Tab-separated table of C-alpha atoms in Angstrom:
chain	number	residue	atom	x	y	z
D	1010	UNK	CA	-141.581	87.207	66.102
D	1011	UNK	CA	-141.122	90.211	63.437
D	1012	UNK	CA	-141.028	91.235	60.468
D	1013	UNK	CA	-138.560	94.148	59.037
D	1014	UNK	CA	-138.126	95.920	55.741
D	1015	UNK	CA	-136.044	98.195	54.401
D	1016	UNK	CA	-136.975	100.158	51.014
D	1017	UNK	CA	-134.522	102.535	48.515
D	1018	UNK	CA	-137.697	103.876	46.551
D	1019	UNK	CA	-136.007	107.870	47.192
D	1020	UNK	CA	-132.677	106.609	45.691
D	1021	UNK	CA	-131.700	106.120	41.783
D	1022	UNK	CA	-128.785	104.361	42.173
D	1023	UNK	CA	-125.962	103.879	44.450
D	1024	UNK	CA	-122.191	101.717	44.047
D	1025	UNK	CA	-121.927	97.921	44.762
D	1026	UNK	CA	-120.227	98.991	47.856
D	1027	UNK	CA	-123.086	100.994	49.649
D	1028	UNK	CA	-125.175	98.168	49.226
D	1029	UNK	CA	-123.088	95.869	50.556
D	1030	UNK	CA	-122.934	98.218	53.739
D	1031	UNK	CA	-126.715	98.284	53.672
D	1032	UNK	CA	-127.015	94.742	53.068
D	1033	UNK	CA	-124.383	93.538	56.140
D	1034	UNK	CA	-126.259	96.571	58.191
D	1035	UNK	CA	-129.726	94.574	57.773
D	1036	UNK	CA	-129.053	90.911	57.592
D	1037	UNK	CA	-126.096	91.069	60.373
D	1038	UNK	CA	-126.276	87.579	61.486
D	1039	UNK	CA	-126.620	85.830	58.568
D	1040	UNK	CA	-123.896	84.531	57.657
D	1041	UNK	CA	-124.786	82.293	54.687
D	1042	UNK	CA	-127.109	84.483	53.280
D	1043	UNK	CA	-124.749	87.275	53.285
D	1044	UNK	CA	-122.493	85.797	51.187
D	1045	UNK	CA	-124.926	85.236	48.806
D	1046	UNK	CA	-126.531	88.293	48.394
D	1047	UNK	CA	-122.887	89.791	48.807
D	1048	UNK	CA	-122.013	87.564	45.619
D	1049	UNK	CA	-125.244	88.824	43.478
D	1050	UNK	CA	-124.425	92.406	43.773
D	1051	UNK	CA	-120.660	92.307	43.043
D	1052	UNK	CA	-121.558	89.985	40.236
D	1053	UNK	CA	-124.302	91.585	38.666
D	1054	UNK	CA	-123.518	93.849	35.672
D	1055	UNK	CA	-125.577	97.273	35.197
D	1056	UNK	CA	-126.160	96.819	39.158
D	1057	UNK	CA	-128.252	100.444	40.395
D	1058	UNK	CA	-129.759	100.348	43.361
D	1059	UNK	CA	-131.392	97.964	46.016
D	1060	UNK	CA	-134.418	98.331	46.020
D	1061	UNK	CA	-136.039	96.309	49.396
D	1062	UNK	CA	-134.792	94.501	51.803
D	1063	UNK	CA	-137.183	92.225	54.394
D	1064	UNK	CA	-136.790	89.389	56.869
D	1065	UNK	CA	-139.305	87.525	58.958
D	1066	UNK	CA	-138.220	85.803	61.855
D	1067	UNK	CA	-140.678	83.358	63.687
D	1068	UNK	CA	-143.737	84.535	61.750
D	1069	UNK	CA	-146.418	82.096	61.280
D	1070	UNK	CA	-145.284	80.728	57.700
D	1071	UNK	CA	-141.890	81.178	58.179
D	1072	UNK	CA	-139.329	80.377	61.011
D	1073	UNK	CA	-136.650	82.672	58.891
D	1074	UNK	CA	-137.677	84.537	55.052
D	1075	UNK	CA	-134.513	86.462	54.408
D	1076	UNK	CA	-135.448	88.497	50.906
D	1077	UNK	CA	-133.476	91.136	48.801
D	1078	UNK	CA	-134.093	93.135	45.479
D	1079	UNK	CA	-132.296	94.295	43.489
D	1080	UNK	CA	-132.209	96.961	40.147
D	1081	UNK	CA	-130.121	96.291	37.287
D	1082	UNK	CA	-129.661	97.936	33.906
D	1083	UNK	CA	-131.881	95.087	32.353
D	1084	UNK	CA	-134.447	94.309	34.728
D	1085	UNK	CA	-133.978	93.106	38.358
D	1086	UNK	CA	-133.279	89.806	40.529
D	1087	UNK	CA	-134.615	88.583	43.927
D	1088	UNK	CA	-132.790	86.542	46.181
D	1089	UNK	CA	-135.030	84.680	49.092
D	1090	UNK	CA	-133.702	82.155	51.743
D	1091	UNK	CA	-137.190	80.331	52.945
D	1092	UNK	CA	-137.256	78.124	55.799
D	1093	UNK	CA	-140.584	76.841	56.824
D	1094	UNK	CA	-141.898	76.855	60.369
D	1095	UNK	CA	-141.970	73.524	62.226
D	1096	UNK	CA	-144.110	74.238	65.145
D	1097	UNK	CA	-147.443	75.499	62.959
D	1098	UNK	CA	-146.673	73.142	60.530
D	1099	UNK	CA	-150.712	71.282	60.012
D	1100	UNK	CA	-151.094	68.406	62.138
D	1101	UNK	CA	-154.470	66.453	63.382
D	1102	UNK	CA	-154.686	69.121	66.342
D	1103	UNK	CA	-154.321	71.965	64.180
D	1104	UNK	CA	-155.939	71.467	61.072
D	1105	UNK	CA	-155.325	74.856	59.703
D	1106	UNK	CA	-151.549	74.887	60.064
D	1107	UNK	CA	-149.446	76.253	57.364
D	1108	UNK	CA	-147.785	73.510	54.497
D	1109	UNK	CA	-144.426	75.672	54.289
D	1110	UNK	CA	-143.066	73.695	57.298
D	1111	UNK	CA	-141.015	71.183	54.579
D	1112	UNK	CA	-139.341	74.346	52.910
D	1113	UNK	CA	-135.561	74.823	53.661
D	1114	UNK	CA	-133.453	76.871	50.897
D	1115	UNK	CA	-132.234	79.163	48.646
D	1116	UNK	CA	-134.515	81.175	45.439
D	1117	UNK	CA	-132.504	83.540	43.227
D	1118	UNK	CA	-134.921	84.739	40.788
D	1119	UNK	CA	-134.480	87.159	37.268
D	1120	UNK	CA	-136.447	89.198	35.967
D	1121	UNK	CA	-135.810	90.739	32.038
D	1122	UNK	CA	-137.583	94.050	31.378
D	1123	UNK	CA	-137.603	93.995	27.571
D	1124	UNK	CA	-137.983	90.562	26.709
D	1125	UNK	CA	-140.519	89.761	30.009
D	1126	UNK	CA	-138.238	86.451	30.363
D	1127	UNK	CA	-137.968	85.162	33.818
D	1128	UNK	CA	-135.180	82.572	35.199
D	1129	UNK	CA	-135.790	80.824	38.601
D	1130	UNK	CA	-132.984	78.622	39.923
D	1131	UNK	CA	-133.295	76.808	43.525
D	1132	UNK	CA	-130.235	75.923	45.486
């Protein structure tokens, strides 16, 4: 059980490439979610920095929460993969078990600066 996070808070900016070195560093193991995050940075335009990187692995809401941020020119994005945990999930015998047990996916999130727009999309 754990929970892990990196931060960049001392760092202003740094190339698509360190932070794909950071980001396969951190998440070794994860496959999937790699990719993913892999695919956000070398897509994003205006990319700067990382700014946090976190996982939690057998925690009581979450069997795996796999999260990474990210600074653009514009504003910033968040990608989360959220699986709930089964074995607290609330049941008869444990009334005050968690409800996150059904949750199983992807959450790429972006944020706009100027205009305050957000864009969620779930996959």
């Amino acid at each position: 059980m754990g929970y892990d996070e990196v931060k960049f808070e001392e760092i202003e900016s740094m190339t698509k490439e360190e932070a794909i070195n950071e980001l396969n560093k951190f998440f070794k193991g994860n496959k999937k979610f790699l990719e993913f995050a892999s695919l956000m940075i070398k897509s994003t335009h205006g990319f700067l920095k990382i700014n946090f990187m976190n996982k939690q692995i057998d925690t009581w809401n979450w069997e795996k929460l796999l999260g990474i941020s990210i600074s653009t020119k514009i504003g910033f994005k968040q990608l989360y993969y959220r699986k709930g945990n089964e074995k607290y999930k609330k049941t008869d015998a444990r009334l005050d078990g968690n409800e996150t047990h059904e949750i199983d996916g992807y959450r790429l999130t972006i944020y706009y600066t100027d205009s305050r727009k957000v864009e969620e999309f779930e996959f």
